[in-house]
Short mmCIF file of C-alpha atoms in Angstrom, two decimals:
data_model
loop_
_atom_site.label_atom_id
_atom_site.label_comp_id
_atom_site.label_asym_id
_atom_site.label_seq_id
_atom_site.Cartn_x
_atom_site.Cartn_y
_atom_site.Cartn_z
CA MET Z 1 -120.05 12.33 3.70
CA ASP Z 2 -121.02 8.67 4.12
CA LEU Z 3 -120.12 5.86 6.47
CA LEU Z 4 -120.32 2.09 6.27
CA ARG Z 5 -122.44 0.45 8.97
CA ILE Z 6 -121.57 -3.19 9.42
CA GLU Z 7 -123.23 -5.85 11.56
CA GLY Z 8 -121.02 -8.82 12.29
CA GLY Z 9 -122.64 -11.95 10.93
CA PRO Z 10 -122.12 -15.50 9.75
CA PRO Z 11 -119.16 -16.65 7.63
CA LEU Z 12 -119.01 -15.08 4.18
CA ASN Z 13 -120.08 -17.41 1.41
CA GLY Z 14 -120.49 -17.02 -2.35
CA SER Z 15 -118.76 -15.56 -5.36
CA VAL Z 16 -117.81 -12.04 -6.37
CA ARG Z 17 -116.36 -10.55 -9.55
CA ALA Z 18 -113.01 -8.77 -9.50
CA SER Z 19 -112.90 -5.30 -11.04
CA GLY Z 20 -110.20 -3.92 -13.29
CA ALA Z 21 -107.03 -2.87 -11.50
CA LYS Z 22 -106.95 0.71 -10.30
CA ASN Z 23 -103.16 0.78 -10.29
CA ALA Z 24 -103.08 -0.26 -13.94
CA THR Z 25 -105.95 1.93 -15.09
CA LEU Z 26 -104.46 5.23 -13.90
CA PRO Z 27 -101.15 5.08 -15.83
CA ILE Z 28 -102.90 3.62 -18.87
CA MET Z 29 -105.34 6.54 -18.94
CA THR Z 30 -102.46 9.02 -18.76
CA ALA Z 31 -100.79 7.21 -21.68
CA ALA Z 32 -103.49 8.82 -23.86
CA LEU Z 33 -101.46 12.04 -23.54
CA LEU Z 34 -98.77 10.47 -25.76
CA ILE Z 35 -100.97 10.37 -28.88
CA ASP Z 36 -103.37 12.47 -30.90
CA GLU Z 37 -105.71 9.57 -31.63
CA PRO Z 38 -108.25 7.87 -29.35
CA LEU Z 39 -107.17 5.36 -26.73
CA LEU Z 40 -109.96 2.94 -25.75
CA VAL Z 41 -109.56 1.34 -22.35
CA GLU Z 42 -111.73 -1.61 -21.30
CA ASN Z 43 -112.47 -3.09 -17.86
CA VAL Z 44 -112.12 0.32 -16.19
CA PRO Z 45 -113.27 0.26 -12.54
CA HIS Z 46 -115.69 2.89 -11.28
CA LEU Z 47 -113.54 4.51 -8.59
CA GLU Z 48 -112.87 7.97 -7.22
CA ASP Z 49 -109.24 7.89 -8.39
CA VAL Z 50 -110.33 6.97 -11.91
CA THR Z 51 -112.89 9.78 -11.88
CA THR Z 52 -110.22 12.21 -10.68
CA THR Z 53 -107.92 11.11 -13.51
CA ASN Z 54 -110.67 11.59 -16.08
CA VAL Z 55 -111.48 15.04 -14.70
CA LEU Z 56 -107.77 15.94 -14.78
CA LEU Z 57 -107.47 14.85 -18.42
CA ALA Z 58 -110.62 16.78 -19.31
CA HIS Z 59 -109.19 19.86 -17.57
CA MET Z 60 -106.27 19.68 -19.98
CA GLY Z 61 -108.66 19.60 -22.90
CA VAL Z 62 -108.62 15.86 -23.51
CA SER Z 63 -111.93 14.50 -24.77
CA VAL Z 64 -112.99 11.77 -22.33
CA THR Z 65 -116.00 9.59 -23.16
CA ILE Z 66 -117.32 7.06 -20.68
CA GLY Z 67 -119.22 4.28 -22.43
CA ASP Z 68 -121.05 1.14 -21.40
CA TYR Z 69 -119.40 -2.02 -20.10
CA MET Z 70 -116.54 -0.27 -18.33
CA VAL Z 71 -115.05 1.28 -21.48
CA VAL Z 72 -113.45 4.75 -21.47
CA GLU Z 73 -112.19 6.58 -24.56
CA ALA Z 74 -109.61 9.36 -24.21
CA ASP Z 75 -108.67 11.52 -27.19
CA ALA Z 76 -105.81 13.94 -26.52
CA SER Z 77 -105.88 15.50 -29.97
CA THR Z 78 -107.98 18.25 -28.37
CA ILE Z 79 -105.52 19.05 -25.55
CA THR Z 80 -105.29 22.76 -24.77
CA ARG Z 81 -103.04 23.01 -21.69
CA CYS Z 82 -100.25 21.01 -20.07
CA VAL Z 83 -101.04 21.92 -16.48
CA ALA Z 84 -102.17 19.62 -13.66
CA PRO Z 85 -103.40 21.96 -10.89
CA TYR Z 86 -103.20 21.29 -7.17
CA ASP Z 87 -106.98 21.24 -6.69
CA LEU Z 88 -107.26 18.23 -8.99
CA VAL Z 89 -104.24 16.22 -7.88
CA LYS Z 90 -104.11 16.84 -4.13
CA THR Z 91 -105.92 13.59 -3.28
CA MET Z 92 -104.05 11.25 -5.63
CA ARG Z 93 -100.33 10.56 -5.88
CA ALA Z 94 -100.75 8.83 -9.24
CA SER Z 95 -101.39 12.25 -10.79
CA ILE Z 96 -97.61 12.65 -11.16
CA LEU Z 97 -97.96 10.16 -14.03
CA VAL Z 98 -99.06 12.93 -16.41
CA LEU Z 99 -95.57 14.49 -16.17
CA GLY Z 100 -93.68 12.09 -18.42
CA PRO Z 101 -96.27 11.85 -21.22
CA LEU Z 102 -96.87 15.63 -21.32
CA LEU Z 103 -93.15 16.37 -21.48
CA ALA Z 104 -92.49 13.73 -24.14
CA ARG Z 105 -95.42 14.64 -26.40
CA HIS Z 106 -95.75 18.39 -25.88
CA GLY Z 107 -92.33 19.46 -24.62
CA GLU Z 108 -93.64 21.03 -21.44
CA ALA Z 109 -95.53 20.24 -18.27
CA GLU Z 110 -96.55 21.97 -15.07
CA VAL Z 111 -97.69 19.45 -12.50
CA SER Z 112 -98.54 20.03 -8.86
CA LEU Z 113 -96.73 17.84 -6.39
CA PRO Z 114 -99.35 15.19 -5.58
CA GLY Z 115 -101.21 14.09 -2.47
CA GLY Z 116 -102.83 10.77 -1.57
CA CYS Z 117 -102.82 8.45 1.43
CA ALA Z 118 -100.66 9.46 4.40
CA ILE Z 119 -98.72 6.19 4.48
CA GLY Z 120 -95.23 7.61 4.23
CA ALA Z 121 -92.83 9.42 1.96
CA ARG Z 122 -93.13 8.65 -1.72
CA PRO Z 123 -90.78 11.27 -3.19
CA VAL Z 124 -90.83 12.12 -6.88
CA ASP Z 125 -87.08 12.75 -6.97
CA ILE Z 126 -86.49 9.57 -8.98
CA HIS Z 127 -89.01 10.71 -11.61
CA LEU Z 128 -87.33 14.10 -11.90
CA ARG Z 129 -83.76 12.81 -12.00
CA GLY Z 130 -84.70 10.33 -14.69
CA LEU Z 131 -86.31 13.00 -16.87
CA GLU Z 132 -83.30 15.27 -16.35
CA ALA Z 133 -81.05 12.43 -17.52
CA MET Z 134 -83.17 12.41 -20.67
CA GLY Z 135 -82.48 16.11 -21.23
CA ALA Z 136 -85.39 17.82 -19.51
CA GLU Z 137 -85.02 21.13 -17.71
CA ILE Z 138 -86.89 20.90 -14.41
CA ARG Z 139 -87.65 23.38 -11.66
CA VAL Z 140 -89.76 22.90 -8.54
CA GLU Z 141 -91.47 26.14 -7.56
CA ALA Z 142 -94.36 26.85 -5.21
CA GLY Z 143 -95.34 23.20 -5.04
CA TYR Z 144 -95.26 22.65 -8.81
CA VAL Z 145 -92.91 20.69 -11.04
CA LYS Z 146 -92.21 22.81 -14.12
CA ALA Z 147 -90.50 20.90 -16.91
CA LYS Z 148 -89.43 21.65 -20.49
CA ALA Z 149 -87.66 19.71 -23.24
CA SER Z 150 -87.41 20.15 -27.01
CA ARG Z 151 -87.23 16.36 -27.41
CA LEU Z 152 -86.19 13.91 -24.76
CA LYS Z 153 -83.08 11.82 -25.40
CA GLY Z 154 -82.63 8.16 -24.65
CA ALA Z 155 -80.54 7.45 -21.54
CA ARG Z 156 -79.48 4.72 -19.15
CA ILE Z 157 -81.26 5.39 -15.86
CA ALA Z 158 -80.41 3.45 -12.71
CA MET Z 159 -83.13 4.11 -10.14
CA ASP Z 160 -82.00 4.29 -6.51
CA THR Z 161 -85.02 2.39 -5.23
CA VAL Z 162 -87.75 0.36 -6.83
CA THR Z 163 -90.65 2.69 -7.68
CA VAL Z 164 -93.74 1.69 -9.60
CA THR Z 165 -94.89 5.17 -10.65
CA GLY Z 166 -91.30 6.20 -11.35
CA THR Z 167 -90.85 3.23 -13.67
CA GLU Z 168 -94.17 3.97 -15.38
CA ASN Z 169 -93.50 7.70 -15.80
CA LEU Z 170 -90.05 7.19 -17.31
CA MET Z 171 -91.20 4.31 -19.50
CA MET Z 172 -93.97 6.44 -21.00
CA ALA Z 173 -91.63 9.39 -21.53
CA ALA Z 174 -89.06 7.13 -23.21
CA THR Z 175 -91.50 5.87 -25.84
CA LEU Z 176 -91.19 9.21 -27.68
CA ALA Z 177 -87.55 9.95 -26.83
CA ASP Z 178 -84.78 10.10 -29.42
CA GLY Z 179 -82.81 6.89 -29.00
CA VAL Z 180 -82.78 4.00 -26.54
CA THR Z 181 -83.62 4.27 -22.85
CA VAL Z 182 -82.67 1.57 -20.36
CA LEU Z 183 -84.37 1.57 -16.95
CA GLU Z 184 -82.38 -0.33 -14.34
CA ASN Z 185 -83.82 -1.46 -11.00
CA ALA Z 186 -87.24 -1.10 -12.59
CA ALA Z 187 -90.43 -2.15 -10.83
CA ARG Z 188 -91.67 -5.61 -11.84
CA GLU Z 189 -95.32 -5.25 -10.81
CA PRO Z 190 -98.04 -6.68 -13.10
CA GLU Z 191 -99.45 -3.16 -13.47
CA VAL Z 192 -96.14 -2.03 -15.03
CA VAL Z 193 -96.36 -4.97 -17.45
CA ASP Z 194 -99.97 -4.05 -18.28
CA LEU Z 195 -98.96 -0.48 -19.09
CA ALA Z 196 -96.16 -1.79 -21.30
CA LYS Z 197 -98.66 -4.00 -23.16
CA CYS Z 198 -100.87 -0.96 -23.77
CA LEU Z 199 -97.92 1.13 -24.98
CA ILE Z 200 -96.82 -1.69 -27.31
CA ALA Z 201 -100.35 -1.78 -28.74
CA MET Z 202 -99.89 1.96 -29.37
CA GLY Z 203 -96.73 1.24 -31.38
CA ALA Z 204 -94.05 1.50 -28.71
CA GLU Z 205 -90.97 -0.73 -28.69
CA ILE Z 206 -90.47 -2.08 -25.17
CA GLU Z 207 -88.56 -5.11 -23.94
CA GLY Z 208 -88.09 -6.49 -20.45
CA ALA Z 209 -91.28 -5.32 -18.74
CA GLY Z 210 -91.74 -7.55 -15.71
CA THR Z 211 -87.98 -7.73 -15.12
CA SER Z 212 -85.65 -5.31 -13.36
CA THR Z 213 -84.29 -3.97 -16.68
CA ILE Z 214 -86.63 -2.40 -19.22
CA THR Z 215 -85.40 -1.23 -22.63
CA ILE Z 216 -87.42 1.29 -24.67
CA ARG Z 217 -86.58 2.31 -28.23
CA GLY Z 218 -88.12 5.71 -28.78
CA LYS Z 219 -90.42 6.44 -31.70
CA LYS Z 220 -91.32 9.73 -33.37
CA ALA Z 221 -95.01 9.04 -32.82
CA LEU Z 222 -97.40 6.47 -31.42
CA HIS Z 223 -100.98 5.75 -32.49
CA GLY Z 224 -104.38 4.95 -31.06
CA ALA Z 225 -105.16 1.52 -29.63
CA ARG Z 226 -107.60 -0.54 -27.59
CA HIS Z 227 -106.52 -2.19 -24.34
CA ARG Z 228 -108.20 -4.22 -21.62
CA VAL Z 229 -107.04 -3.57 -18.05
CA LEU Z 230 -105.92 -6.60 -16.06
CA PRO Z 231 -107.89 -7.71 -12.96
CA ASP Z 232 -107.23 -6.02 -9.62
CA ARG Z 233 -104.98 -8.36 -7.61
CA ILE Z 234 -105.39 -6.33 -4.40
CA GLU Z 235 -109.18 -6.37 -4.56
CA THR Z 236 -108.97 -10.09 -5.31
CA GLY Z 237 -106.77 -10.65 -2.27
CA THR Z 238 -108.99 -8.51 -0.05
CA PHE Z 239 -112.08 -10.62 -0.74
CA LEU Z 240 -110.14 -13.86 -0.28
CA VAL Z 241 -108.83 -12.66 3.10
CA ALA Z 242 -112.35 -11.61 4.11
CA GLY Z 243 -113.53 -15.13 3.40
CA ALA Z 244 -110.70 -16.65 5.41
CA ALA Z 245 -111.12 -14.28 8.37
CA SER Z 246 -114.83 -15.11 8.56
CA ARG Z 247 -114.11 -18.86 8.36
CA GLY Z 248 -116.17 -18.92 5.20
CA ARG Z 249 -115.92 -19.85 1.52
CA VAL Z 250 -115.37 -17.14 -1.07
CA LYS Z 251 -114.77 -17.43 -4.80
CA VAL Z 252 -113.41 -14.48 -6.81
CA THR Z 253 -114.13 -14.64 -10.54
CA HIS Z 254 -112.81 -12.67 -13.56
CA THR Z 255 -109.38 -12.54 -11.95
CA ASP Z 256 -105.91 -13.96 -12.65
CA PRO Z 257 -104.56 -16.48 -10.10
CA SER Z 258 -100.98 -15.98 -11.34
CA LEU Z 259 -101.03 -12.40 -10.02
CA VAL Z 260 -101.68 -13.31 -6.39
CA ASP Z 261 -99.36 -16.24 -5.64
CA ALA Z 262 -97.78 -14.44 -2.68
CA ILE Z 263 -101.26 -13.90 -1.20
CA THR Z 264 -102.68 -17.36 -1.80
CA ASP Z 265 -99.48 -18.99 -0.51
CA LYS Z 266 -99.97 -17.18 2.81
CA LEU Z 267 -103.66 -18.10 2.89
CA ALA Z 268 -102.75 -21.75 2.39
CA GLU Z 269 -100.19 -21.42 5.19
CA ALA Z 270 -102.99 -20.04 7.37
CA GLY Z 271 -104.97 -23.22 6.78
CA ALA Z 272 -107.22 -22.20 3.90
CA HIS Z 273 -108.09 -24.66 1.16
CA VAL Z 274 -107.21 -22.75 -2.02
CA THR Z 275 -108.40 -23.88 -5.46
CA THR Z 276 -107.97 -22.07 -8.77
CA GLY Z 277 -109.14 -22.11 -12.36
CA ASN Z 278 -108.16 -20.11 -15.43
CA ASP Z 279 -109.88 -16.97 -14.17
CA TRP Z 280 -111.05 -17.72 -10.62
CA ILE Z 281 -109.77 -18.44 -7.12
CA GLU Z 282 -111.65 -19.95 -4.20
CA VAL Z 283 -110.71 -19.94 -0.53
CA ASP Z 284 -112.54 -22.32 1.82
CA MET Z 285 -111.84 -22.31 5.56
CA ARG Z 286 -114.43 -25.05 6.21
CA GLY Z 287 -115.56 -23.28 9.34
CA LYS Z 288 -112.15 -23.44 11.02
CA GLN Z 289 -110.11 -20.70 12.64
CA ALA Z 290 -107.06 -19.64 10.64
CA LYS Z 291 -103.50 -20.14 11.89
CA ALA Z 292 -101.36 -17.04 12.40
CA VAL Z 293 -98.72 -16.36 9.74
CA ASN Z 294 -95.57 -14.28 9.56
CA LEU Z 295 -95.06 -12.04 6.56
CA ARG Z 296 -92.76 -9.33 5.29
CA THR Z 297 -93.80 -6.90 2.58
CA ALA Z 298 -91.59 -6.41 -0.47
CA PRO Z 299 -91.83 -5.16 -4.06
CA TYR Z 300 -93.36 -7.63 -6.52
CA PRO Z 301 -93.09 -10.61 -6.66
CA GLY Z 302 -92.82 -10.35 -2.87
CA PHE Z 303 -95.78 -9.94 -0.54
CA PRO Z 304 -97.64 -6.73 -1.49
CA THR Z 305 -97.65 -3.85 0.96
CA ASP Z 306 -101.24 -3.19 -0.11
CA MET Z 307 -102.30 -6.47 1.56
CA GLN Z 308 -100.59 -6.24 4.94
CA ALA Z 309 -103.47 -4.43 6.69
CA GLN Z 310 -105.90 -7.15 5.63
CA PHE Z 311 -103.56 -9.86 6.94
CA CYS Z 312 -103.28 -7.98 10.25
CA VAL Z 313 -107.02 -8.61 10.64
CA LEU Z 314 -106.65 -12.27 9.65
CA ASN Z 315 -103.88 -12.73 12.21
CA ALA Z 316 -105.97 -10.92 14.83
CA LEU Z 317 -108.60 -13.66 14.46
CA SER Z 318 -106.19 -16.58 14.09
CA SER Z 319 -104.78 -19.08 16.56
CA GLY Z 320 -101.26 -18.29 17.67
CA VAL Z 321 -99.01 -15.28 17.19
CA GLY Z 322 -98.08 -13.75 13.84
CA THR Z 323 -95.78 -10.92 12.82
CA VAL Z 324 -96.22 -8.45 9.97
CA THR Z 325 -93.15 -6.46 8.89
CA GLU Z 326 -93.54 -3.44 6.61
CA THR Z 327 -90.52 -2.61 4.43
CA VAL Z 328 -92.05 -0.47 1.69
CA PHE Z 329 -93.68 2.45 3.53
CA GLU Z 330 -92.64 3.78 6.92
CA ASN Z 331 -96.05 4.91 8.16
CA ARG Z 332 -98.42 2.13 7.21
CA PHE Z 333 -99.62 0.81 10.54
CA MET Z 334 -102.20 3.48 11.27
CA HIS Z 335 -104.93 0.82 11.17
CA VAL Z 336 -103.42 -0.82 14.27
CA SER Z 337 -104.96 1.62 16.76
CA GLU Z 338 -108.38 1.24 15.11
CA LEU Z 339 -108.18 -2.56 15.28
CA GLN Z 340 -107.16 -2.29 18.94
CA ARG Z 341 -110.43 -0.42 19.54
CA MET Z 342 -112.19 -3.57 18.30
CA GLY Z 343 -110.29 -5.82 20.70
CA ALA Z 344 -107.39 -6.91 18.52
CA GLN Z 345 -104.28 -7.85 20.50
CA ILE Z 346 -101.61 -6.02 18.49
CA ARG Z 347 -98.45 -4.24 19.51
CA GLN Z 348 -96.04 -2.39 17.27
CA GLU Z 349 -92.26 -2.56 17.47
CA GLY Z 350 -90.71 -0.31 14.86
CA HIS Z 351 -91.63 -1.57 11.40
CA THR Z 352 -93.16 -4.79 12.74
CA VAL Z 353 -96.45 -5.56 14.47
CA ILE Z 354 -96.91 -8.62 16.64
CA VAL Z 355 -100.45 -9.96 16.57
CA THR Z 356 -101.84 -12.43 19.10
CA GLY Z 357 -105.03 -13.98 17.80
CA VAL Z 358 -108.36 -13.81 19.62
CA GLU Z 359 -111.57 -15.72 19.06
CA ARG Z 360 -113.71 -12.68 18.21
CA LEU Z 361 -113.47 -8.93 17.74
CA THR Z 362 -116.05 -6.46 19.03
CA GLY Z 363 -117.81 -3.86 16.92
CA ALA Z 364 -116.80 -0.24 17.50
CA PRO Z 365 -116.80 3.13 15.73
CA VAL Z 366 -113.58 3.38 13.70
CA MET Z 367 -112.04 5.70 11.12
CA ALA Z 368 -110.29 4.77 7.89
CA THR Z 369 -106.81 6.28 7.72
CA ASP Z 370 -105.83 5.21 4.20
CA LEU Z 371 -107.13 3.13 1.32
CA ARG Z 372 -106.03 -0.36 2.37
CA ALA Z 373 -106.50 0.30 6.08
CA SER Z 374 -110.13 1.04 5.34
CA ALA Z 375 -110.53 -2.38 3.71
CA SER Z 376 -109.08 -4.04 6.81
CA LEU Z 377 -111.64 -2.27 8.99
CA VAL Z 378 -114.48 -3.48 6.77
CA ILE Z 379 -113.23 -7.06 7.12
CA ALA Z 380 -112.92 -6.62 10.89
CA GLY Z 381 -116.46 -5.27 11.11
CA LEU Z 382 -117.87 -8.19 9.12
CA VAL Z 383 -116.45 -10.72 11.60
CA ALA Z 384 -116.92 -8.75 14.84
CA ASP Z 385 -119.66 -9.13 17.41
CA GLY Z 386 -122.06 -6.21 17.19
CA SER Z 387 -122.10 -3.11 15.04
CA THR Z 388 -119.19 -1.24 13.48
CA ASP Z 389 -119.35 2.18 11.83
CA VAL Z 390 -116.45 2.89 9.48
CA ARG Z 391 -116.00 6.60 8.82
CA ARG Z 392 -113.86 8.50 6.30
CA ILE Z 393 -114.77 5.97 3.64
CA TYR Z 394 -113.72 8.35 0.88
CA HIS Z 395 -110.44 6.46 1.24
CA ILE Z 396 -112.07 3.15 0.34
CA ASP Z 397 -113.98 4.66 -2.58
CA ARG Z 398 -110.62 5.56 -4.14
CA GLY Z 399 -109.72 1.91 -4.64
CA TYR Z 400 -112.68 -0.45 -4.15
CA GLU Z 401 -115.63 -0.50 -6.51
CA CYS Z 402 -118.94 -0.79 -4.62
CA ILE Z 403 -117.36 -2.70 -1.75
CA GLU Z 404 -120.57 -2.69 0.27
CA GLU Z 405 -122.51 -4.28 -2.61
CA LYS Z 406 -119.87 -6.91 -3.22
CA MET Z 407 -119.57 -7.83 0.46
CA ALA Z 408 -123.37 -8.03 0.63
CA GLN Z 409 -123.25 -10.52 -2.26
CA LEU Z 410 -121.19 -12.73 0.02
CA GLY Z 411 -123.71 -12.45 2.85
CA GLY Z 412 -122.13 -9.53 4.68
CA HIS Z 413 -124.45 -7.23 6.61
CA ILE Z 414 -123.18 -3.88 5.40
CA GLN Z 415 -124.79 -0.68 4.20
CA ARG Z 416 -123.75 2.83 3.18
CA LEU Z 417 -125.42 5.58 5.18
CA PRO Z 418 -125.08 9.36 5.45
CA ASP Z 419 -122.68 10.29 8.23
CA ARG Z 420 -124.49 12.87 10.32
CA ALA Z 421 -122.21 12.63 13.33
CA PRO Z 422 -120.57 15.85 14.48
CA VAL Z 423 -116.84 16.28 14.00
CA THR Z 424 -114.96 15.19 17.12
CA ALA Z 425 -111.66 16.26 18.59
CA ARG Z 426 -110.27 12.83 17.69
CA GLU Z 427 -111.19 13.33 14.03
CA VAL Z 428 -109.70 16.82 13.91
CA GLY Z 429 -106.43 15.65 15.38
CA ALA Z 430 -106.18 12.46 13.36
#
């Protein structure tokens, strides 16, 4: 197991390229299960979750070829089993996305209930109720979802809460259903729209992606296609916040400014000078301390829950007092105690943290508790006095491609090292 050793240094400065979006890549890769022709996916990030998805597809018999220039080809014409075992899905909640495509294309699926970051309950009930409304027979036994259907039927499905993976799962299943499916209270995230674009390239009929009502007219079959994954808006935002927290100047290229308006608006409110082009964004703090901001997470187009941990760090180094309210997940402030170890003045009151800014943080040994929390600790380490060791970085490898190399491009003093420290009581109980 590795750790990231970070020495706090000068303000970050320079440019960095955004990778393809993890949260778009994973459902798009599972869409290959809907066809018996190759699906070519471009701009695929090199991440642990993507590797896990490819291994899972290969376990089912799908032919997965990883080419140059971030291109992956998946051919499900060779599929031999419709089972997603626990050992392969226990670390990644997105693995539930194979359920809809397997059921729609092959009439059966056996999928382990997934794992992932411990940031709160993300039940799959909405997925299952939606598939049952489309005629599937579903049982949950011994930790597995076991589903069967001769052919799914179109249905009107009103989802109780907004769910990205639920929307994606049901949208994929509906592309091969008999009749029209209408998804109400659908997720509006750009990653949902990107999946819809891929499915349309495969021959699907989909209207309304990006709105709260998506209509899918089922087809008897889809076909192979080529699709380029959109840029990762969360990675983009993470690097912009790192630049602002360090009082530096950071430019993110190969991205889409229209995807991160909620983030850049808050950065501008914090005092950053934000400029954009067709495929780039630059944040320049001009050496000044940021001003604390108040924010409240919400489904897209609101402020993304995946960026609140990073803004906790920015507020911790800002002038004034800022509040961060989490409305999406109930257990997503586990980074707070780690930031407190570095001198951050943060207190939690229910689903809100109140952050009083300080001039500097102090390096300390910390542990990543989930994917985005780990990114916040990296930012904190880059702007702290002294050395910071971030452990459990398998979390960060799930969602950030070569973060230590990219931060080093911006002048950050960061390196990946083997973690030879003994396991402590704190780690066991965490």
